[in-house]
């Protein structure tokens, strides 16, 4: 966002709560911004289903609103980010290949109030409908960028001792899971191309990682807004590229990045 702001000569204020659980803090930040002289507001909503009120307030003030990284589900605004459902589907395909199309799996997702997490799971489950030899034994949500503790993992495997694979919607969750399951034969797939997660793919601790570029999302959000404010926008969503990284292509990805 800062690089794009410099290129397009835009003044950008960036605010963020300390965690993805601080919904009220984010709402207060948005309302404070709406009291200032801004032309546009881009939000990555903590709750995708409670946006309508502040979006309406912004529009009344003539402020354009955009969703970046995470869609808004209760109002119509342009979205800049990846196709989360498609990426979830592709991760399902990769996990099924790894398990040779048989076994028991679980899903540990971020909070479903964030549409991105829910869409990743939806895509993953859609793919698994094609796999009669694979059973989804559990779905848990509420782990938005939270590491899975050893206690949680012990409890999961006590209840579901035959899990062969787990899909998570956040790399932070996957990293905690990979540490807590060390020594077990279990395949983990997840999302987010952060440096420690990329290293986990190289080391074989994460089987597959759905890579979205946070840099690109930030940059394209500012570019999109500037173009829109200049009257050159389409009003359509801008869906950015993503890809599934494995041990086979991870080195090429990190070299190009």
PDB file of C-alpha atoms in Angstrom:
ATOM      1  CA  UNK A   1       0.000   0.000   0.000  1.00  0.00           C
ATOM      2  CA  UNK A   2       2.822   2.399   0.848  1.00  0.00           C
ATOM      3  CA  UNK A   3       4.645   1.676  -2.425  1.00  0.00           C
ATOM      4  CA  UNK A   4       1.466   2.148  -4.463  1.00  0.00           C
ATOM      5  CA  UNK A   5       0.626   5.340  -2.570  1.00  0.00           C
ATOM      6  CA  UNK A   6       4.056   6.746  -3.456  1.00  0.00           C
ATOM      7  CA  UNK A   7       3.681   5.811  -7.121  1.00  0.00           C
ATOM      8  CA  UNK A   8       0.151   7.158  -7.503  1.00  0.00           C
ATOM      9  CA  UNK A   9       0.705  10.177  -5.240  1.00  0.00           C
ATOM     10  CA  UNK A  10      -1.994   9.211  -2.787  1.00  0.00           C
ATOM     11  CA  UNK A  11      -2.127  10.026   0.920  1.00  0.00           C
ATOM     12  CA  UNK A  12      -2.892   6.778   2.770  1.00  0.00           C
ATOM     13  CA  UNK A  13      -3.618   6.232   6.458  1.00  0.00           C
ATOM     14  CA  UNK A  14      -3.234   2.576   7.515  1.00  0.00           C
ATOM     15  CA  UNK A  15      -4.841   1.405  10.755  1.00  0.00           C
ATOM     16  CA  UNK A  16      -5.085  -2.121  12.134  1.00  0.00           C
ATOM     17  CA  UNK A  17      -6.222  -3.777  15.361  1.00  0.00           C
ATOM     18  CA  UNK A  18      -3.654  -5.908  17.153  1.00  0.00           C
ATOM     19  CA  UNK A  19      -5.500  -9.130  16.316  1.00  0.00           C
ATOM     20  CA  UNK A  20      -8.244 -10.532  14.080  1.00  0.00           C
ATOM     21  CA  UNK A  21     -10.526 -10.929  17.090  1.00  0.00           C
ATOM     22  CA  UNK A  22     -10.825  -7.195  17.872  1.00  0.00           C
ATOM     23  CA  UNK A  23     -13.935  -6.485  15.840  1.00  0.00           C
ATOM     24  CA  UNK A  24     -15.077  -3.528  17.995  1.00  0.00           C
ATOM     25  CA  UNK A  25     -11.631  -1.925  17.827  1.00  0.00           C
ATOM     26  CA  UNK A  26     -11.781  -2.100  14.038  1.00  0.00           C
ATOM     27  CA  UNK A  27     -15.280  -0.587  13.989  1.00  0.00           C
ATOM     28  CA  UNK A  28     -14.107   2.322  16.167  1.00  0.00           C
ATOM     29  CA  UNK A  29     -11.125   2.905  13.856  1.00  0.00           C
ATOM     30  CA  UNK A  30     -13.469   3.019  10.855  1.00  0.00           C
ATOM     31  CA  UNK A  31     -15.849   5.458  12.552  1.00  0.00           C
ATOM     32  CA  UNK A  32     -12.936   7.723  13.510  1.00  0.00           C
ATOM     33  CA  UNK A  33     -11.741   7.702   9.895  1.00  0.00           C
ATOM     34  CA  UNK A  34     -15.223   8.599   8.656  1.00  0.00           C
ATOM     35  CA  UNK A  35     -15.021  11.800  10.710  1.00  0.00           C
ATOM     36  CA  UNK A  36     -11.964  12.906   8.719  1.00  0.00           C
ATOM     37  CA  UNK A  37     -11.602  14.310   5.216  1.00  0.00           C
ATOM     38  CA  UNK A  38     -11.085  11.065   3.284  1.00  0.00           C
ATOM     39  CA  UNK A  39     -12.283  10.205  -0.220  1.00  0.00           C
ATOM     40  CA  UNK A  40     -12.121   6.422   0.045  1.00  0.00           C
ATOM     41  CA  UNK A  41     -12.128   3.677   2.653  1.00  0.00           C
ATOM     42  CA  UNK A  42     -10.655   0.191   2.148  1.00  0.00           C
ATOM     43  CA  UNK A  43     -11.483  -2.406   4.795  1.00  0.00           C
ATOM     44  CA  UNK A  44     -10.382  -5.983   5.409  1.00  0.00           C
ATOM     45  CA  UNK A  45     -13.354  -6.758   7.658  1.00  0.00           C
ATOM     46  CA  UNK A  46     -13.031  -8.834  10.796  1.00  0.00           C
ATOM     47  CA  UNK A  47     -16.761  -9.505  10.449  1.00  0.00           C
ATOM     48  CA  UNK A  48     -17.866  -9.756   6.810  1.00  0.00           C
ATOM     49  CA  UNK A  49     -21.531  -9.755   7.836  1.00  0.00           C
ATOM     50  CA  UNK A  50     -21.625  -6.540   9.918  1.00  0.00           C
ATOM     51  CA  UNK A  51     -20.432  -3.925   7.428  1.00  0.00           C
ATOM     52  CA  UNK A  52     -23.655  -2.372   6.168  1.00  0.00           C
ATOM     53  CA  UNK A  53     -23.967   0.326   8.827  1.00  0.00           C
ATOM     54  CA  UNK A  54     -20.549   1.920   8.340  1.00  0.00           C
ATOM     55  CA  UNK A  55     -20.688   1.455   4.566  1.00  0.00           C
ATOM     56  CA  UNK A  56     -23.998   3.383   4.493  1.00  0.00           C
ATOM     57  CA  UNK A  57     -22.515   6.098   6.701  1.00  0.00           C
ATOM     58  CA  UNK A  58     -19.516   6.402   4.387  1.00  0.00           C
ATOM     59  CA  UNK A  59     -21.694   6.657   1.292  1.00  0.00           C
ATOM     60  CA  UNK A  60     -23.808   9.379   2.902  1.00  0.00           C
ATOM     61  CA  UNK A  61     -20.591  11.367   3.278  1.00  0.00           C
ATOM     62  CA  UNK A  62     -19.591  10.703  -0.347  1.00  0.00           C
ATOM     63  CA  UNK A  63     -16.806   8.296   0.631  1.00  0.00           C
ATOM     64  CA  UNK A  64     -16.202   5.316  -1.661  1.00  0.00           C
ATOM     65  CA  UNK A  65     -15.807   1.944   0.100  1.00  0.00           C
ATOM     66  CA  UNK A  66     -13.820  -1.130  -0.940  1.00  0.00           C
ATOM     67  CA  UNK A  67     -13.132  -4.558   0.572  1.00  0.00           C
ATOM     68  CA  UNK A  68      -9.555  -5.809   0.397  1.00  0.00           C
ATOM     69  CA  UNK A  69      -8.298  -9.316   1.197  1.00  0.00           C
ATOM     70  CA  UNK A  70     -11.637 -10.293   2.798  1.00  0.00           C
ATOM     71  CA  UNK A  71     -15.013  -9.713   1.090  1.00  0.00           C
ATOM     72  CA  UNK A  72     -17.996  -7.928   2.638  1.00  0.00           C
ATOM     73  CA  UNK A  73     -21.082 -10.123   2.505  1.00  0.00           C
ATOM     74  CA  UNK A  74     -23.908  -7.838   3.683  1.00  0.00           C
ATOM     75  CA  UNK A  75     -23.391  -5.012   1.187  1.00  0.00           C
ATOM     76  CA  UNK A  76     -22.223  -4.485  -2.391  1.00  0.00           C
ATOM     77  CA  UNK A  77     -18.705  -3.025  -2.590  1.00  0.00           C
ATOM     78  CA  UNK A  78     -15.818  -3.884  -4.931  1.00  0.00           C
ATOM     79  CA  UNK A  79     -13.509  -6.609  -3.605  1.00  0.00           C
ATOM     80  CA  UNK A  80      -9.770  -6.793  -4.267  1.00  0.00           C
ATOM     81  CA  UNK A  81      -8.242 -10.153  -3.373  1.00  0.00           C
ATOM     82  CA  UNK A  82      -7.975 -13.800  -4.324  1.00  0.00           C
ATOM     83  CA  UNK A  83     -10.730 -16.304  -5.112  1.00  0.00           C
ATOM     84  CA  UNK A  84     -10.774 -18.031  -1.729  1.00  0.00           C
ATOM     85  CA  UNK A  85     -13.236 -20.728  -2.743  1.00  0.00           C
ATOM     86  CA  UNK A  86     -11.129 -21.694  -5.756  1.00  0.00           C
ATOM     87  CA  UNK A  87      -7.993 -21.889  -3.603  1.00  0.00           C
ATOM     88  CA  UNK A  88      -9.765 -24.087  -1.034  1.00  0.00           C
ATOM     89  CA  UNK A  89     -10.876 -26.391  -3.848  1.00  0.00           C
ATOM     90  CA  UNK A  90      -7.290 -26.666  -5.140  1.00  0.00           C
ATOM     91  CA  UNK A  91      -5.972 -27.458  -1.649  1.00  0.00           C
ATOM     92  CA  UNK A  92      -8.554 -30.236  -1.388  1.00  0.00           C
ATOM     93  CA  UNK A  93      -7.327 -31.650  -4.669  1.00  0.00           C
ATOM     94  CA  UNK A  94      -3.712 -31.579  -3.499  1.00  0.00           C
ATOM     95  CA  UNK A  95      -4.491 -33.196  -0.139  1.00  0.00           C
ATOM     96  CA  UNK A  96      -6.474 -35.950  -1.863  1.00  0.00           C
ATOM     97  CA  UNK A  97      -3.530 -36.673  -4.165  1.00  0.00           C
ATOM     98  CA  UNK A  98      -1.159 -36.839  -1.201  1.00  0.00           C
ATOM     99  CA  UNK A  99      -3.441 -39.275   0.645  1.00  0.00           C
ATOM    100  CA  UNK A 100      -3.881 -41.366  -2.518  1.00  0.00           C
ATOM    101  CA  UNK A 101      -7.617 -40.576  -2.423  1.00  0.00           C
ATOM    102  CA  UNK A 102      -8.412 -42.363   0.818  1.00  0.00           C
ATOM    103  CA  UNK A 103      -8.434 -41.589   4.523  1.00  0.00           C
ATOM    104  CA  UNK A 104      -9.933 -39.396   7.231  1.00  0.00           C
ATOM    105  CA  UNK A 105      -9.394 -35.654   7.419  1.00  0.00           C
ATOM    106  CA  UNK A 106     -10.244 -32.664   9.578  1.00  0.00           C
ATOM    107  CA  UNK A 107     -10.668 -28.939   9.030  1.00  0.00           C
ATOM    108  CA  UNK A 108      -9.447 -26.264  11.464  1.00  0.00           C
ATOM    109  CA  UNK A 109     -10.617 -22.886  10.193  1.00  0.00           C
ATOM    110  CA  UNK A 110     -10.488 -19.262  11.146  1.00  0.00           C
ATOM    111  CA  UNK A 111     -13.600 -17.505  12.356  1.00  0.00           C
ATOM    112  CA  UNK A 112     -16.402 -17.946   9.811  1.00  0.00           C
ATOM    113  CA  UNK A 113     -17.404 -14.305  10.417  1.00  0.00           C
ATOM    114  CA  UNK A 114     -14.544 -13.622   8.008  1.00  0.00           C
ATOM    115  CA  UNK A 115     -15.879 -14.648   4.626  1.00  0.00           C
ATOM    116  CA  UNK A 116     -12.436 -15.614   3.344  1.00  0.00           C
ATOM    117  CA  UNK A 117     -12.093 -18.445   5.884  1.00  0.00           C
ATOM    118  CA  UNK A 118     -15.605 -19.691   5.203  1.00  0.00           C
ATOM    119  CA  UNK A 119     -15.061 -19.606   1.415  1.00  0.00           C
ATOM    120  CA  UNK A 120     -11.813 -21.587   1.678  1.00  0.00           C
ATOM    121  CA  UNK A 121     -13.634 -24.300   3.610  1.00  0.00           C
ATOM    122  CA  UNK A 122     -16.551 -24.238   1.151  1.00  0.00           C
ATOM    123  CA  UNK A 123     -14.191 -24.802  -1.775  1.00  0.00           C
ATOM    124  CA  UNK A 124     -12.322 -27.536   0.081  1.00  0.00           C
ATOM    125  CA  UNK A 125     -15.562 -29.352   0.950  1.00  0.00           C
ATOM    126  CA  UNK A 126     -16.810 -29.016  -2.634  1.00  0.00           C
ATOM    127  CA  UNK A 127     -13.731 -30.807  -3.899  1.00  0.00           C
ATOM    128  CA  UNK A 128     -14.031 -33.532  -1.266  1.00  0.00           C
ATOM    129  CA  UNK A 129     -17.535 -34.337  -2.530  1.00  0.00           C
ATOM    130  CA  UNK A 130     -15.695 -35.939  -5.468  1.00  0.00           C
ATOM    131  CA  UNK A 131     -13.655 -38.202  -3.184  1.00  0.00           C
ATOM    132  CA  UNK A 132     -15.734 -41.176  -1.931  1.00  0.00           C
ATOM    133  CA  UNK A 133     -12.674 -42.657  -0.242  1.00  0.00           C
ATOM    134  CA  UNK A 134     -12.100 -39.603   1.957  1.00  0.00           C
ATOM    135  CA  UNK A 135     -14.198 -38.717   5.006  1.00  0.00           C
ATOM    136  CA  UNK A 136     -14.262 -35.282   6.662  1.00  0.00           C
ATOM    137  CA  UNK A 137     -14.470 -36.280  10.325  1.00  0.00           C
ATOM    138  CA  UNK A 138     -14.408 -32.834  11.925  1.00  0.00           C
ATOM    139  CA  UNK A 139     -14.746 -29.122  11.197  1.00  0.00           C
ATOM    140  CA  UNK A 140     -13.688 -26.549  13.782  1.00  0.00           C
ATOM    141  CA  UNK A 141     -13.645 -22.785  13.329  1.00  0.00           C
ATOM    142  CA  UNK A 142     -12.585 -19.797  15.390  1.00  0.00           C
ATOM    143  CA  UNK A 143      -8.810 -20.107  14.949  1.00  0.00           C
ATOM    144  CA  UNK A 144      -8.187 -16.809  13.127  1.00  0.00           C
ATOM    145  CA  UNK A 145      -4.390 -16.507  13.089  1.00  0.00           C
ATOM    146  CA  UNK A 146      -4.194 -18.478  16.336  1.00  0.00           C
ATOM    147  CA  UNK A 147      -1.633 -21.216  16.803  1.00  0.00           C
ATOM    148  CA  UNK A 148      -3.127 -24.588  17.692  1.00  0.00           C
ATOM    149  CA  UNK A 149      -1.835 -25.579  21.112  1.00  0.00           C
ATOM    150  CA  UNK A 150      -0.491 -28.991  22.072  1.00  0.00           C
ATOM    151  CA  UNK A 151      -3.493 -29.319  24.384  1.00  0.00           C
ATOM    152  CA  UNK A 152      -5.906 -28.721  21.485  1.00  0.00           C
ATOM    153  CA  UNK A 153      -4.076 -31.191  19.263  1.00  0.00           C
ATOM    154  CA  UNK A 154      -4.030 -33.870  21.973  1.00  0.00           C
ATOM    155  CA  UNK A 155      -7.758 -33.390  22.449  1.00  0.00           C
ATOM    156  CA  UNK A 156      -8.422 -33.574  18.686  1.00  0.00           C
ATOM    157  CA  UNK A 157      -6.465 -36.804  18.257  1.00  0.00           C
ATOM    158  CA  UNK A 158      -8.048 -38.336  21.331  1.00  0.00           C
ATOM    159  CA  UNK A 159     -11.466 -37.758  19.766  1.00  0.00           C
ATOM    160  CA  UNK A 160     -10.357 -38.444  16.164  1.00  0.00           C
ATOM    161  CA  UNK A 161      -7.388 -40.854  16.396  1.00  0.00           C
ATOM    162  CA  UNK A 162      -7.504 -41.893  12.733  1.00  0.00           C
ATOM    163  CA  UNK A 163      -6.926 -38.505  11.059  1.00  0.00           C
ATOM    164  CA  UNK A 164      -4.617 -38.710   8.049  1.00  0.00           C
ATOM    165  CA  UNK A 165      -4.783 -35.071   6.991  1.00  0.00           C
ATOM    166  CA  UNK A 166      -5.854 -31.630   8.195  1.00  0.00           C
ATOM    167  CA  UNK A 167      -6.724 -28.480   6.261  1.00  0.00           C
ATOM    168  CA  UNK A 168      -6.350 -25.117   8.005  1.00  0.00           C
ATOM    169  CA  UNK A 169      -7.310 -21.720   6.603  1.00  0.00           C
ATOM    170  CA  UNK A 170      -4.421 -19.861   8.231  1.00  0.00           C
ATOM    171  CA  UNK A 171      -0.692 -20.568   8.079  1.00  0.00           C
ATOM    172  CA  UNK A 172      -0.254 -19.470  11.705  1.00  0.00           C
ATOM    173  CA  UNK A 173      -2.643 -22.250  12.714  1.00  0.00           C
ATOM    174  CA  UNK A 174      -0.876 -24.716  10.421  1.00  0.00           C
ATOM    175  CA  UNK A 175       2.539 -23.926  11.897  1.00  0.00           C
ATOM    176  CA  UNK A 176       1.321 -24.603  15.438  1.00  0.00           C
ATOM    177  CA  UNK A 177      -0.313 -27.783  14.198  1.00  0.00           C
ATOM    178  CA  UNK A 178       2.851 -28.995  12.460  1.00  0.00           C
ATOM    179  CA  UNK A 179       4.857 -28.546  15.678  1.00  0.00           C
ATOM    180  CA  UNK A 180       2.244 -30.246  17.844  1.00  0.00           C
ATOM    181  CA  UNK A 181       1.926 -33.239  15.478  1.00  0.00           C
ATOM    182  CA  UNK A 182       5.657 -33.829  15.038  1.00  0.00           C
ATOM    183  CA  UNK A 183       6.269 -37.553  14.762  1.00  0.00           C
ATOM    184  CA  UNK A 184       2.774 -38.309  13.495  1.00  0.00           C
ATOM    185  CA  UNK A 185       2.059 -39.325   9.917  1.00  0.00           C
ATOM    186  CA  UNK A 186      -0.287 -36.497   8.992  1.00  0.00           C
ATOM    187  CA  UNK A 187      -0.533 -34.250   5.928  1.00  0.00           C
ATOM    188  CA  UNK A 188      -1.295 -30.555   6.479  1.00  0.00           C
ATOM    189  CA  UNK A 189      -2.476 -28.054   3.860  1.00  0.00           C
ATOM    190  CA  UNK A 190      -3.064 -24.376   4.524  1.00  0.00           C
ATOM    191  CA  UNK A 191      -3.126 -20.797   3.185  1.00  0.00           C
ATOM    192  CA  UNK A 192      -0.781 -17.734   3.316  1.00  0.00           C
ATOM    193  CA  UNK A 193       2.701 -17.251   1.919  1.00  0.00           C
ATOM    194  CA  UNK A 194       4.478 -15.994   5.027  1.00  0.00           C
ATOM    195  CA  UNK A 195       8.175 -16.746   5.360  1.00  0.00           C
ATOM    196  CA  UNK A 196       7.998 -19.334   8.164  1.00  0.00           C
ATOM    197  CA  UNK A 197       5.201 -21.196   6.352  1.00  0.00           C
ATOM    198  CA  UNK A 198       7.213 -21.287   3.116  1.00  0.00           C
ATOM    199  CA  UNK A 199      10.113 -22.791   5.097  1.00  0.00           C
ATOM    200  CA  UNK A 200       7.718 -25.402   6.532  1.00  0.00           C
ATOM    201  CA  UNK A 201       6.778 -26.448   2.984  1.00  0.00           C
ATOM    202  CA  UNK A 202      10.461 -26.747   2.055  1.00  0.00           C
ATOM    203  CA  UNK A 203      11.048 -28.892   5.158  1.00  0.00           C
ATOM    204  CA  UNK A 204       8.041 -31.102   4.406  1.00  0.00           C
ATOM    205  CA  UNK A 205       6.170 -30.068   7.577  1.00  0.00           C
ATOM    206  CA  UNK A 206       3.352 -28.529   5.512  1.00  0.00           C
ATOM    207  CA  UNK A 207       2.293 -30.557   2.470  1.00  0.00           C
ATOM    208  CA  UNK A 208       0.789 -27.731   0.444  1.00  0.00           C
ATOM    209  CA  UNK A 209       0.340 -23.991   0.940  1.00  0.00           C
ATOM    210  CA  UNK A 210      -2.113 -21.790  -0.910  1.00  0.00           C
ATOM    211  CA  UNK A 211      -0.052 -18.697  -1.657  1.00  0.00           C
ATOM    212  CA  UNK A 212      -1.625 -15.269  -1.816  1.00  0.00           C
ATOM    213  CA  UNK A 213       0.611 -12.215  -2.016  1.00  0.00           C
ATOM    214  CA  UNK A 214      -0.202  -9.759   0.757  1.00  0.00           C
ATOM    215  CA  UNK A 215       2.030  -7.247  -1.010  1.00  0.00           C
ATOM    216  CA  UNK A 216       0.054  -7.564  -4.238  1.00  0.00           C
ATOM    217  CA  UNK A 217      -3.287  -7.252  -2.455  1.00  0.00           C
ATOM    218  CA  UNK A 218      -2.146  -4.051  -0.744  1.00  0.00           C
ATOM    219  CA  UNK A 219      -0.620  -2.577  -3.891  1.00  0.00           C
ATOM    220  CA  UNK A 220      -3.572  -3.417  -6.136  1.00  0.00           C
ATOM    221  CA  UNK A 221      -6.043  -2.031  -3.594  1.00  0.00           C
ATOM    222  CA  UNK A 222      -4.466   1.420  -3.764  1.00  0.00           C
ATOM    223  CA  UNK A 223      -4.091   1.265  -7.544  1.00  0.00           C
ATOM    224  CA  UNK A 224      -7.738   0.211  -7.905  1.00  0.00           C
ATOM    225  CA  UNK A 225      -9.003   3.028  -5.659  1.00  0.00           C
ATOM    226  CA  UNK A 226      -6.980   5.747  -7.395  1.00  0.00           C
ATOM    227  CA  UNK A 227      -8.209   4.573 -10.784  1.00  0.00           C
ATOM    228  CA  UNK A 228     -11.793   4.482  -9.515  1.00  0.00           C
ATOM    229  CA  UNK A 229     -11.601   7.986  -8.035  1.00  0.00           C
ATOM    230  CA  UNK A 230     -10.287   9.237 -11.381  1.00  0.00           C
ATOM    231  CA  UNK A 231     -13.455   7.903 -13.018  1.00  0.00           C
ATOM    232  CA  UNK A 232     -11.655   5.060 -14.789  1.00  0.00           C
ATOM    233  CA  UNK A 233     -12.879   2.187 -12.614  1.00  0.00           C
ATOM    234  CA  UNK A 234     -15.224  -0.634 -13.569  1.00  0.00           C
ATOM    235  CA  UNK A 235     -16.868  -1.210 -10.191  1.00  0.00           C
ATOM    236  CA  UNK A 236     -16.148  -4.924 -10.635  1.00  0.00           C
ATOM    237  CA  UNK A 237     -14.209  -7.143  -8.216  1.00  0.00           C
ATOM    238  CA  UNK A 238     -10.506  -7.545  -8.953  1.00  0.00           C
ATOM    239  CA  UNK A 239      -9.556 -11.177  -8.430  1.00  0.00           C
ATOM    240  CA  UNK A 240      -5.829 -11.662  -7.982  1.00  0.00           C
ATOM    241  CA  UNK A 241      -3.726 -14.715  -8.711  1.00  0.00           C
ATOM    242  CA  UNK A 242      -2.998 -17.422  -6.167  1.00  0.00           C
ATOM    243  CA  UNK A 243      -1.211 -20.755  -6.439  1.00  0.00           C
ATOM    244  CA  UNK A 244      -0.652 -23.960  -4.496  1.00  0.00           C
ATOM    245  CA  UNK A 245       2.925 -24.460  -3.346  1.00  0.00           C
ATOM    246  CA  UNK A 246       4.477 -27.855  -2.631  1.00  0.00           C
ATOM    247  CA  UNK A 247       8.022 -29.176  -2.241  1.00  0.00           C
ATOM    248  CA  UNK A 248       8.136 -29.476  -6.056  1.00  0.00           C
ATOM    249  CA  UNK A 249       7.620 -25.760  -6.826  1.00  0.00           C
ATOM    250  CA  UNK A 250       8.431 -23.935  -3.598  1.00  0.00           C
ATOM    251  CA  UNK A 251      12.053 -23.140  -4.531  1.00  0.00           C
ATOM    252  CA  UNK A 252      11.007 -21.570  -7.827  1.00  0.00           C
ATOM    253  CA  UNK A 253       8.393 -19.468  -6.022  1.00  0.00           C
ATOM    254  CA  UNK A 254      10.805 -18.187  -3.373  1.00  0.00           C
ATOM    255  CA  UNK A 255      13.456 -17.351  -5.981  1.00  0.00           C
ATOM    256  CA  UNK A 256      10.946 -15.354  -8.050  1.00  0.00           C
ATOM    257  CA  UNK A 257       9.619 -13.594  -4.957  1.00  0.00           C
TER     258      UNK A 257
END
